[in-house]
PDB file of N, CA and C in Angstrom:
ATOM      1  N   UNK M   1       1.337  12.761   9.146  1.00  0.00           N
ATOM      2  CA  UNK M   1       1.619  11.707  10.093  1.00  0.00           C
ATOM      3  C   UNK M   1       2.650  12.249  11.081  1.00  0.00           C
ATOM      4  N   UNK M   2       2.322  12.182  12.318  1.00  0.00           N
ATOM      5  CA  UNK M   2       3.216  12.786  13.322  1.00  0.00           C
ATOM      6  C   UNK M   2       4.090  11.745  13.991  1.00  0.00           C
ATOM      7  N   UNK M   3       3.759  10.514  13.952  1.00  0.00           N
ATOM      8  CA  UNK M   3       4.540   9.494  14.687  1.00  0.00           C
ATOM      9  C   UNK M   3       5.771   9.035  13.958  1.00  0.00           C
ATOM     10  N   UNK M   4       5.877   9.333  12.634  1.00  0.00           N
ATOM     11  CA  UNK M   4       7.051   8.875  11.883  1.00  0.00           C
ATOM     12  C   UNK M   4       7.301   9.793  10.674  1.00  0.00           C
ATOM     13  N   UNK M   5       8.570  10.066  10.430  1.00  0.00           N
ATOM     14  CA  UNK M   5       8.977  10.862   9.283  1.00  0.00           C
ATOM     15  C   UNK M   5      10.058  10.056   8.561  1.00  0.00           C
ATOM     16  N   UNK M   6       9.815   9.662   7.330  1.00  0.00           N
ATOM     17  CA  UNK M   6      10.856   8.910   6.587  1.00  0.00           C
ATOM     18  C   UNK M   6      12.061   9.787   6.188  1.00  0.00           C
ATOM     19  N   UNK M   7      13.187   9.201   6.089  1.00  0.00           N
ATOM     20  CA  UNK M   7      14.391   9.878   5.647  1.00  0.00           C
ATOM     21  C   UNK M   7      14.564   9.693   4.142  1.00  0.00           C
ATOM     22  N   UNK M   8      15.276  10.566   3.500  1.00  0.00           N
ATOM     23  CA  UNK M   8      15.699  10.403   2.094  1.00  0.00           C
ATOM     24  C   UNK M   8      14.559  10.127   1.175  1.00  0.00           C
ATOM     25  N   UNK M   9      14.725   9.097   0.328  1.00  0.00           N
ATOM     26  CA  UNK M   9      13.756   8.731  -0.693  1.00  0.00           C
ATOM     27  C   UNK M   9      12.879   7.578  -0.238  1.00  0.00           C
ATOM     28  N   UNK M  10      12.407   7.625   0.996  1.00  0.00           N
ATOM     29  CA  UNK M  10      11.559   6.596   1.549  1.00  0.00           C
ATOM     30  C   UNK M  10      10.121   7.140   1.742  1.00  0.00           C
ATOM     31  N   UNK M  11       9.152   6.233   1.670  1.00  0.00           N
ATOM     32  CA  UNK M  11       7.753   6.610   1.897  1.00  0.00           C
ATOM     33  C   UNK M  11       7.165   5.656   2.940  1.00  0.00           C
ATOM     34  N   UNK M  12       6.154   6.072   3.632  1.00  0.00           N
ATOM     35  CA  UNK M  12       5.376   5.215   4.505  1.00  0.00           C
ATOM     36  C   UNK M  12       3.989   5.057   3.900  1.00  0.00           C
ATOM     37  N   UNK M  13       3.582   3.814   3.731  1.00  0.00           N
ATOM     38  CA  UNK M  13       2.260   3.560   3.154  1.00  0.00           C
ATOM     39  C   UNK M  13       1.406   2.791   4.155  1.00  0.00           C
ATOM     40  N   UNK M  14       0.107   3.155   4.171  1.00  0.00           N
ATOM     41  CA  UNK M  14      -0.866   2.380   4.950  1.00  0.00           C
ATOM     42  C   UNK M  14      -1.464   1.334   4.006  1.00  0.00           C
ATOM     43  N   UNK M  15      -1.388   0.089   4.374  1.00  0.00           N
ATOM     44  CA  UNK M  15      -1.875  -0.982   3.511  1.00  0.00           C
ATOM     45  C   UNK M  15      -3.398  -0.922   3.392  1.00  0.00           C
ATOM     46  N   UNK M  16      -3.867  -1.154   2.188  1.00  0.00           N
ATOM     47  CA  UNK M  16      -5.310  -1.096   1.883  1.00  0.00           C
ATOM     48  C   UNK M  16      -5.731  -2.257   1.040  1.00  0.00           C
ATOM     49  N   UNK M  17      -7.002  -2.589   1.090  1.00  0.00           N
ATOM     50  CA  UNK M  17      -7.594  -3.595   0.220  1.00  0.00           C
ATOM     51  C   UNK M  17      -8.064  -2.890  -1.057  1.00  0.00           C
ATOM     52  N   UNK M  18      -7.972  -3.622  -2.153  1.00  0.00           N
ATOM     53  CA  UNK M  18      -8.488  -3.084  -3.443  1.00  0.00           C
ATOM     54  C   UNK M  18      -9.992  -3.400  -3.468  1.00  0.00           C
ATOM     55  N   UNK M  19     -10.846  -2.362  -3.621  1.00  0.00           N
ATOM     56  CA  UNK M  19     -12.265  -2.627  -3.698  1.00  0.00           C
ATOM     57  C   UNK M  19     -12.603  -3.436  -4.945  1.00  0.00           C
ATOM     58  N   UNK M  20     -13.510  -4.357  -4.838  1.00  0.00           N
ATOM     59  CA  UNK M  20     -13.917  -5.169  -5.986  1.00  0.00           C
ATOM     60  C   UNK M  20     -12.892  -6.219  -6.396  1.00  0.00           C
ATOM     61  N   UNK M  21     -11.951  -6.519  -5.503  1.00  0.00           N
ATOM     62  CA  UNK M  21     -10.925  -7.477  -5.881  1.00  0.00           C
ATOM     63  C   UNK M  21     -11.434  -8.917  -5.995  1.00  0.00           C
ATOM     64  N   UNK M  22     -12.698  -9.111  -5.628  1.00  0.00           N
ATOM     65  CA  UNK M  22     -13.306 -10.455  -5.767  1.00  0.00           C
ATOM     66  C   UNK M  22     -14.119 -10.557  -7.066  1.00  0.00           C
ATOM     67  N   UNK M  23     -13.974  -9.576  -7.984  1.00  0.00           N
ATOM     68  CA  UNK M  23     -14.638  -9.626  -9.277  1.00  0.00           C
ATOM     69  C   UNK M  23     -13.616  -9.846 -10.402  1.00  0.00           C
ATOM     70  N   UNK M  24     -14.017 -10.574 -11.445  1.00  0.00           N
ATOM     71  CA  UNK M  24     -13.133 -10.713 -12.598  1.00  0.00           C
ATOM     72  C   UNK M  24     -13.317  -9.505 -13.502  1.00  0.00           C
ATOM     73  N   UNK M  25     -12.503  -9.425 -14.540  1.00  0.00           N
ATOM     74  CA  UNK M  25     -12.593  -8.339 -15.467  1.00  0.00           C
ATOM     75  C   UNK M  25     -13.970  -8.288 -16.141  1.00  0.00           C
ATOM     76  N   UNK M  26     -14.590  -9.443 -16.281  1.00  0.00           N
ATOM     77  CA  UNK M  26     -15.907  -9.523 -16.871  1.00  0.00           C
ATOM     78  C   UNK M  26     -17.049  -9.284 -15.906  1.00  0.00           C
ATOM     79  N   UNK M  27     -16.717  -9.028 -14.676  1.00  0.00           N
ATOM     80  CA  UNK M  27     -17.742  -8.723 -13.641  1.00  0.00           C
ATOM     81  C   UNK M  27     -18.262  -9.950 -12.890  1.00  0.00           C
ATOM     82  N   UNK M  28     -17.663 -11.105 -13.094  1.00  0.00           N
ATOM     83  CA  UNK M  28     -18.116 -12.291 -12.413  1.00  0.00           C
ATOM     84  C   UNK M  28     -17.563 -12.300 -10.966  1.00  0.00           C
ATOM     85  N   UNK M  29     -18.364 -12.745 -10.031  1.00  0.00           N
ATOM     86  CA  UNK M  29     -17.945 -12.873  -8.654  1.00  0.00           C
ATOM     87  C   UNK M  29     -17.078 -14.119  -8.501  1.00  0.00           C
ATOM     88  N   UNK M  30     -15.928 -13.979  -7.810  1.00  0.00           N
ATOM     89  CA  UNK M  30     -15.043 -15.072  -7.516  1.00  0.00           C
ATOM     90  C   UNK M  30     -15.107 -15.321  -6.012  1.00  0.00           C
ATOM     91  N   UNK M  31     -15.373 -16.551  -5.608  1.00  0.00           N
ATOM     92  CA  UNK M  31     -15.450 -16.838  -4.172  1.00  0.00           C
ATOM     93  C   UNK M  31     -14.181 -16.432  -3.507  1.00  0.00           C
ATOM     94  N   UNK M  32     -14.283 -15.779  -2.367  1.00  0.00           N
ATOM     95  CA  UNK M  32     -13.113 -15.316  -1.633  1.00  0.00           C
ATOM     96  C   UNK M  32     -12.378 -16.479  -1.032  1.00  0.00           C
ATOM     97  N   UNK M  33     -11.048 -16.463  -1.202  1.00  0.00           N
ATOM     98  CA  UNK M  33     -10.223 -17.422  -0.507  1.00  0.00           C
ATOM     99  C   UNK M  33      -9.617 -16.695   0.662  1.00  0.00           C
ATOM    100  N   UNK M  34      -9.081 -17.393   1.580  1.00  0.00           N
ATOM    101  CA  UNK M  34      -8.467 -16.796   2.759  1.00  0.00           C
ATOM    102  C   UNK M  34      -7.179 -16.074   2.377  1.00  0.00           C
ATOM    103  N   UNK M  35      -7.248 -14.742   2.309  1.00  0.00           N
ATOM    104  CA  UNK M  35      -6.079 -13.975   1.917  1.00  0.00           C
ATOM    105  C   UNK M  35      -5.427 -13.288   3.081  1.00  0.00           C
ATOM    106  N   UNK M  36      -5.858 -13.652   4.315  1.00  0.00           N
ATOM    107  CA  UNK M  36      -5.303 -12.981   5.479  1.00  0.00           C
ATOM    108  C   UNK M  36      -3.799 -13.149   5.672  1.00  0.00           C
ATOM    109  N   UNK M  37      -3.246 -14.282   5.150  1.00  0.00           N
ATOM    110  CA  UNK M  37      -1.846 -14.539   5.269  1.00  0.00           C
ATOM    111  C   UNK M  37      -1.035 -14.013   4.074  1.00  0.00           C
ATOM    112  N   UNK M  38      -1.722 -13.623   3.036  1.00  0.00           N
ATOM    113  CA  UNK M  38      -1.044 -13.073   1.827  1.00  0.00           C
ATOM    114  C   UNK M  38      -0.698 -11.610   2.050  1.00  0.00           C
ATOM    115  N   UNK M  39       0.500 -11.261   1.655  1.00  0.00           N
ATOM    116  CA  UNK M  39       0.861  -9.825   1.847  1.00  0.00           C
ATOM    117  C   UNK M  39       0.095  -8.925   0.899  1.00  0.00           C
ATOM    118  N   UNK M  40      -0.273  -7.768   1.385  1.00  0.00           N
ATOM    119  CA  UNK M  40      -0.992  -6.771   0.579  1.00  0.00           C
ATOM    120  C   UNK M  40       0.057  -6.114  -0.330  1.00  0.00           C
ATOM    121  N   UNK M  41      -0.394  -5.609  -1.444  1.00  0.00           N
ATOM    122  CA  UNK M  41       0.482  -4.950  -2.412  1.00  0.00           C
ATOM    123  C   UNK M  41       0.101  -3.549  -2.762  1.00  0.00           C
ATOM    124  N   UNK M  42      -0.946  -3.043  -2.130  1.00  0.00           N
ATOM    125  CA  UNK M  42      -1.453  -1.661  -2.391  1.00  0.00           C
ATOM    126  C   UNK M  42      -1.464  -0.931  -1.118  1.00  0.00           C
ATOM    127  N   UNK M  43      -1.015   0.352  -1.192  1.00  0.00           N
ATOM    128  CA  UNK M  43      -1.030   1.196   0.015  1.00  0.00           C
ATOM    129  C   UNK M  43      -1.301   2.620  -0.322  1.00  0.00           C
ATOM    130  N   UNK M  44      -1.794   3.354   0.677  1.00  0.00           N
ATOM    131  CA  UNK M  44      -1.975   4.818   0.585  1.00  0.00           C
ATOM    132  C   UNK M  44      -0.739   5.486   1.170  1.00  0.00           C
ATOM    133  N   UNK M  45      -0.152   6.364   0.431  1.00  0.00           N
ATOM    134  CA  UNK M  45       1.031   7.098   0.904  1.00  0.00           C
ATOM    135  C   UNK M  45       0.603   8.031   2.019  1.00  0.00           C
ATOM    136  N   UNK M  46       1.188   7.860   3.192  1.00  0.00           N
ATOM    137  CA  UNK M  46       0.857   8.706   4.333  1.00  0.00           C
ATOM    138  C   UNK M  46       1.981   9.633   4.759  1.00  0.00           C
ATOM    139  N   UNK M  47       3.174   9.384   4.288  1.00  0.00           N
ATOM    140  CA  UNK M  47       4.310  10.263   4.601  1.00  0.00           C
ATOM    141  C   UNK M  47       5.423  10.017   3.532  1.00  0.00           C
ATOM    142  N   UNK M  48       6.121  11.090   3.180  1.00  0.00           N
ATOM    143  CA  UNK M  48       7.200  10.996   2.199  1.00  0.00           C
ATOM    144  C   UNK M  48       8.457  11.675   2.714  1.00  0.00           C
ATOM    145  N   UNK M  49       9.587  11.094   2.389  1.00  0.00           N
ATOM    146  CA  UNK M  49      10.866  11.705   2.740  1.00  0.00           C
ATOM    147  C   UNK M  49      11.179  12.895   1.869  1.00  0.00           C
ATOM    148  N   UNK M  50      12.125  13.712   2.257  1.00  0.00           N
ATOM    149  CA  UNK M  50      12.451  14.941   1.499  1.00  0.00           C
ATOM    150  C   UNK M  50      12.972  14.688   0.084  1.00  0.00           C
ATOM    151  N   UNK M  51      13.497  13.545  -0.249  1.00  0.00           N
ATOM    152  CA  UNK M  51      14.051  13.263  -1.587  1.00  0.00           C
ATOM    153  C   UNK M  51      13.051  12.604  -2.485  1.00  0.00           C
ATOM    154  N   UNK M  52      11.838  12.316  -2.034  1.00  0.00           N
ATOM    155  CA  UNK M  52      10.819  11.625  -2.866  1.00  0.00           C
ATOM    156  C   UNK M  52      10.252  12.623  -3.897  1.00  0.00           C
ATOM    157  N   UNK M  53      10.254  12.174  -5.162  1.00  0.00           N
ATOM    158  CA  UNK M  53       9.796  13.064  -6.198  1.00  0.00           C
ATOM    159  C   UNK M  53       8.589  12.520  -6.957  1.00  0.00           C
ATOM    160  N   UNK M  54       8.310  11.225  -6.943  1.00  0.00           N
ATOM    161  CA  UNK M  54       7.303  10.633  -7.823  1.00  0.00           C
ATOM    162  C   UNK M  54       5.917  10.497  -7.183  1.00  0.00           C
ATOM    163  N   UNK M  55       5.763  10.566  -5.872  1.00  0.00           N
ATOM    164  CA  UNK M  55       4.455  10.413  -5.258  1.00  0.00           C
ATOM    165  C   UNK M  55       4.284  11.465  -4.163  1.00  0.00           C
ATOM    166  N   UNK M  56       2.975  11.672  -3.817  1.00  0.00           N
ATOM    167  CA  UNK M  56       2.701  12.637  -2.737  1.00  0.00           C
ATOM    168  C   UNK M  56       1.734  11.956  -1.763  1.00  0.00           C
ATOM    169  N   UNK M  57       1.596  12.525  -0.602  1.00  0.00           N
ATOM    170  CA  UNK M  57       0.705  12.002   0.414  1.00  0.00           C
ATOM    171  C   UNK M  57      -0.714  11.925  -0.136  1.00  0.00           C
ATOM    172  N   UNK M  58      -1.406  10.819   0.114  1.00  0.00           N
ATOM    173  CA  UNK M  58      -2.744  10.626  -0.321  1.00  0.00           C
ATOM    174  C   UNK M  58      -2.908   9.755  -1.549  1.00  0.00           C
ATOM    175  N   UNK M  59      -1.805   9.579  -2.285  1.00  0.00           N
ATOM    176  CA  UNK M  59      -1.888   8.751  -3.514  1.00  0.00           C
ATOM    177  C   UNK M  59      -1.800   7.286  -3.133  1.00  0.00           C
ATOM    178  N   UNK M  60      -2.396   6.417  -3.990  1.00  0.00           N
ATOM    179  CA  UNK M  60      -2.301   4.960  -3.772  1.00  0.00           C
ATOM    180  C   UNK M  60      -1.238   4.380  -4.713  1.00  0.00           C
ATOM    181  N   UNK M  61      -0.508   3.452  -4.229  1.00  0.00           N
ATOM    182  CA  UNK M  61       0.612   2.879  -5.004  1.00  0.00           C
ATOM    183  C   UNK M  61       0.608   1.351  -4.933  1.00  0.00           C
ATOM    184  N   UNK M  62       1.197   0.726  -5.957  1.00  0.00           N
ATOM    185  CA  UNK M  62       1.373  -0.706  -6.009  1.00  0.00           C
ATOM    186  C   UNK M  62       2.847  -1.025  -5.805  1.00  0.00           C
ATOM    187  N   UNK M  63       3.139  -2.050  -5.039  1.00  0.00           N
ATOM    188  CA  UNK M  63       4.520  -2.486  -4.811  1.00  0.00           C
ATOM    189  C   UNK M  63       4.564  -3.982  -4.783  1.00  0.00           C
ATOM    190  N   UNK M  64       5.732  -4.569  -4.910  1.00  0.00           N
ATOM    191  CA  UNK M  64       5.896  -6.036  -4.956  1.00  0.00           C
ATOM    192  C   UNK M  64       5.588  -6.654  -3.601  1.00  0.00           C
ATOM    193  N   UNK M  65       5.151  -7.883  -3.642  1.00  0.00           N
ATOM    194  CA  UNK M  65       4.965  -8.631  -2.398  1.00  0.00           C
ATOM    195  C   UNK M  65       6.312  -8.771  -1.692  1.00  0.00           C
ATOM    196  N   UNK M  66       6.241  -8.822  -0.387  1.00  0.00           N
ATOM    197  CA  UNK M  66       7.406  -9.039   0.509  1.00  0.00           C
ATOM    198  C   UNK M  66       8.378  -7.883   0.454  1.00  0.00           C
ATOM    199  N   UNK M  67       8.014  -6.735   0.020  1.00  0.00           N
ATOM    200  CA  UNK M  67       8.908  -5.561  -0.002  1.00  0.00           C
ATOM    201  C   UNK M  67       8.609  -4.696   1.199  1.00  0.00           C
ATOM    202  N   UNK M  68       9.524  -3.891   1.580  1.00  0.00           N
ATOM    203  CA  UNK M  68       9.325  -2.878   2.662  1.00  0.00           C
ATOM    204  C   UNK M  68       9.584  -3.479   4.048  1.00  0.00           C
ATOM    205  N   UNK M  69       9.538  -2.571   4.989  1.00  0.00           N
ATOM    206  CA  UNK M  69       9.772  -2.918   6.392  1.00  0.00           C
ATOM    207  C   UNK M  69       8.503  -2.540   7.157  1.00  0.00           C
ATOM    208  N   UNK M  70       7.962  -3.444   7.915  1.00  0.00           N
ATOM    209  CA  UNK M  70       6.801  -3.179   8.751  1.00  0.00           C
ATOM    210  C   UNK M  70       7.166  -2.155   9.811  1.00  0.00           C
ATOM    211  N   UNK M  71       6.304  -1.190  10.031  1.00  0.00           N
ATOM    212  CA  UNK M  71       6.521  -0.208  11.062  1.00  0.00           C
ATOM    213  C   UNK M  71       5.977  -0.709  12.377  1.00  0.00           C
ATOM    214  N   UNK M  72       6.412  -0.192  13.508  1.00  0.00           N
ATOM    215  CA  UNK M  72       5.868  -0.620  14.788  1.00  0.00           C
ATOM    216  C   UNK M  72       4.392  -0.341  14.819  1.00  0.00           C
ATOM    217  N   UNK M  73       3.622  -1.210  15.525  1.00  0.00           N
ATOM    218  CA  UNK M  73       2.196  -1.085  15.600  1.00  0.00           C
ATOM    219  C   UNK M  73       1.842   0.171  16.417  1.00  0.00           C
ATOM    220  N   UNK M  74       1.246   1.116  15.772  1.00  0.00           N
ATOM    221  CA  UNK M  74       0.782   2.327  16.502  1.00  0.00           C
ATOM    222  C   UNK M  74      -0.746   2.408  16.494  1.00  0.00           C
ATOM    223  N   UNK M  75      -1.410   1.542  15.751  1.00  0.00           N
ATOM    224  CA  UNK M  75      -2.844   1.483  15.687  1.00  0.00           C
ATOM    225  C   UNK M  75      -3.214   0.127  15.077  1.00  0.00           C
ATOM    226  N   UNK M  76      -4.489  -0.013  14.770  1.00  0.00           N
ATOM    227  CA  UNK M  76      -4.972  -1.263  14.147  1.00  0.00           C
ATOM    228  C   UNK M  76      -4.571  -1.324  12.693  1.00  0.00           C
ATOM    229  N   UNK M  77      -4.177  -0.206  12.123  1.00  0.00           N
ATOM    230  CA  UNK M  77      -3.766  -0.132  10.725  1.00  0.00           C
ATOM    231  C   UNK M  77      -2.363  -0.785  10.504  1.00  0.00           C
ATOM    232  N   UNK M  78      -2.122  -1.251   9.295  1.00  0.00           N
ATOM    233  CA  UNK M  78      -0.784  -1.795   9.012  1.00  0.00           C
ATOM    234  C   UNK M  78      -0.034  -0.817   8.125  1.00  0.00           C
ATOM    235  N   UNK M  79       1.245  -0.548   8.452  1.00  0.00           N
ATOM    236  CA  UNK M  79       2.069   0.411   7.686  1.00  0.00           C
ATOM    237  C   UNK M  79       3.376  -0.246   7.264  1.00  0.00           C
ATOM    238  N   UNK M  80       3.875   0.167   6.123  1.00  0.00           N
ATOM    239  CA  UNK M  80       5.165  -0.244   5.613  1.00  0.00           C
ATOM    240  C   UNK M  80       6.015   0.974   5.286  1.00  0.00           C
ATOM    241  N   UNK M  81       7.313   0.840   5.500  1.00  0.00           N
ATOM    242  CA  UNK M  81       8.257   1.833   5.030  1.00  0.00           C
ATOM    243  C   UNK M  81       8.933   1.262   3.791  1.00  0.00           C
ATOM    244  N   UNK M  82       8.867   1.988   2.697  1.00  0.00           N
ATOM    245  CA  UNK M  82       9.373   1.490   1.393  1.00  0.00           C
ATOM    246  C   UNK M  82      10.260   2.546   0.789  1.00  0.00           C
ATOM    247  N   UNK M  83      11.333   2.082   0.116  1.00  0.00           N
ATOM    248  CA  UNK M  83      12.108   3.005  -0.710  1.00  0.00           C
ATOM    249  C   UNK M  83      11.294   3.406  -1.922  1.00  0.00           C
ATOM    250  N   UNK M  84      11.467   4.614  -2.395  1.00  0.00           N
ATOM    251  CA  UNK M  84      10.721   5.080  -3.554  1.00  0.00           C
ATOM    252  C   UNK M  84      10.971   4.191  -4.769  1.00  0.00           C
ATOM    253  N   UNK M  85      12.176   3.631  -4.883  1.00  0.00           N
ATOM    254  CA  UNK M  85      12.482   2.774  -6.026  1.00  0.00           C
ATOM    255  C   UNK M  85      11.698   1.447  -6.038  1.00  0.00           C
ATOM    256  N   UNK M  86      11.078   1.113  -4.895  1.00  0.00           N
ATOM    257  CA  UNK M  86      10.271  -0.135  -4.832  1.00  0.00           C
ATOM    258  C   UNK M  86       8.835   0.067  -5.241  1.00  0.00           C
ATOM    259  N   UNK M  87       8.419   1.312  -5.441  1.00  0.00           N
ATOM    260  CA  UNK M  87       7.066   1.571  -5.872  1.00  0.00           C
ATOM    261  C   UNK M  87       6.932   1.308  -7.373  1.00  0.00           C
ATOM    262  N   UNK M  88       5.945   0.514  -7.773  1.00  0.00           N
ATOM    263  CA  UNK M  88       5.799   0.107  -9.171  1.00  0.00           C
ATOM    264  C   UNK M  88       4.948   1.082  -9.968  1.00  0.00           C
ATOM    265  N   UNK M  89       3.864   1.567  -9.390  1.00  0.00           N
ATOM    266  CA  UNK M  89       2.961   2.463 -10.127  1.00  0.00           C
ATOM    267  C   UNK M  89       1.966   3.146  -9.146  1.00  0.00           C
ATOM    268  N   UNK M  90       1.379   4.230  -9.617  1.00  0.00           N
ATOM    269  CA  UNK M  90       0.259   4.838  -8.886  1.00  0.00           C
ATOM    270  C   UNK M  90      -1.018   4.190  -9.331  1.00  0.00           C
ATOM    271  N   UNK M  91      -1.991   4.119  -8.431  1.00  0.00           N
ATOM    272  CA  UNK M  91      -3.313   3.527  -8.772  1.00  0.00           C
ATOM    273  C   UNK M  91      -4.402   4.491  -8.386  1.00  0.00           C
ATOM    274  N   UNK M  92      -5.348   4.687  -9.271  1.00  0.00           N
ATOM    275  CA  UNK M  92      -6.536   5.474  -8.938  1.00  0.00           C
ATOM    276  C   UNK M  92      -7.618   4.497  -8.547  1.00  0.00           C
ATOM    277  N   UNK M  93      -7.830   4.358  -7.240  1.00  0.00           N
ATOM    278  CA  UNK M  93      -8.808   3.335  -6.760  1.00  0.00           C
ATOM    279  C   UNK M  93     -10.261   3.701  -7.165  1.00  0.00           C
ATOM    280  N   UNK M  94     -10.505   4.951  -7.520  1.00  0.00           N
ATOM    281  CA  UNK M  94     -11.823   5.293  -7.986  1.00  0.00           C
ATOM    282  C   UNK M  94     -12.145   4.656  -9.352  1.00  0.00           C
ATOM    283  N   UNK M  95     -11.075   4.357 -10.125  1.00  0.00           N
ATOM    284  CA  UNK M  95     -11.239   3.762 -11.445  1.00  0.00           C
ATOM    285  C   UNK M  95     -11.227   2.213 -11.368  1.00  0.00           C
ATOM    286  N   UNK M  96     -10.823   1.638 -10.226  1.00  0.00           N
ATOM    287  CA  UNK M  96     -10.776   0.196 -10.074  1.00  0.00           C
ATOM    288  C   UNK M  96     -12.204  -0.294  -9.802  1.00  0.00           C
ATOM    289  N   UNK M  97     -12.622  -1.307 -10.457  1.00  0.00           N
ATOM    290  CA  UNK M  97     -13.941  -1.974 -10.350  1.00  0.00           C
ATOM    291  C   UNK M  97     -14.681  -1.811 -11.623  1.00  0.00           C
TER     292      UNK M  97
END
């Protein structure tokens, strides 16, 4: 990512939708509700600061709702800057669904 470089133990994540999030654990379809106003909680790491040790660019992570700072709009994508301590876990989206 050339337009932003995080300092210290901060990361920049591109917000993503979880595939299959409209299915229950049993595989039943759940009617979609309007989630456009709900904050996303999963992102793809697109940049890491020099002190970040637990994640690398390209990994997907889960974080709490209402965490992080929105970055200036540079495209249609949504980005957040988060401290590494706010990341809850890595997620393998290939295994989700």
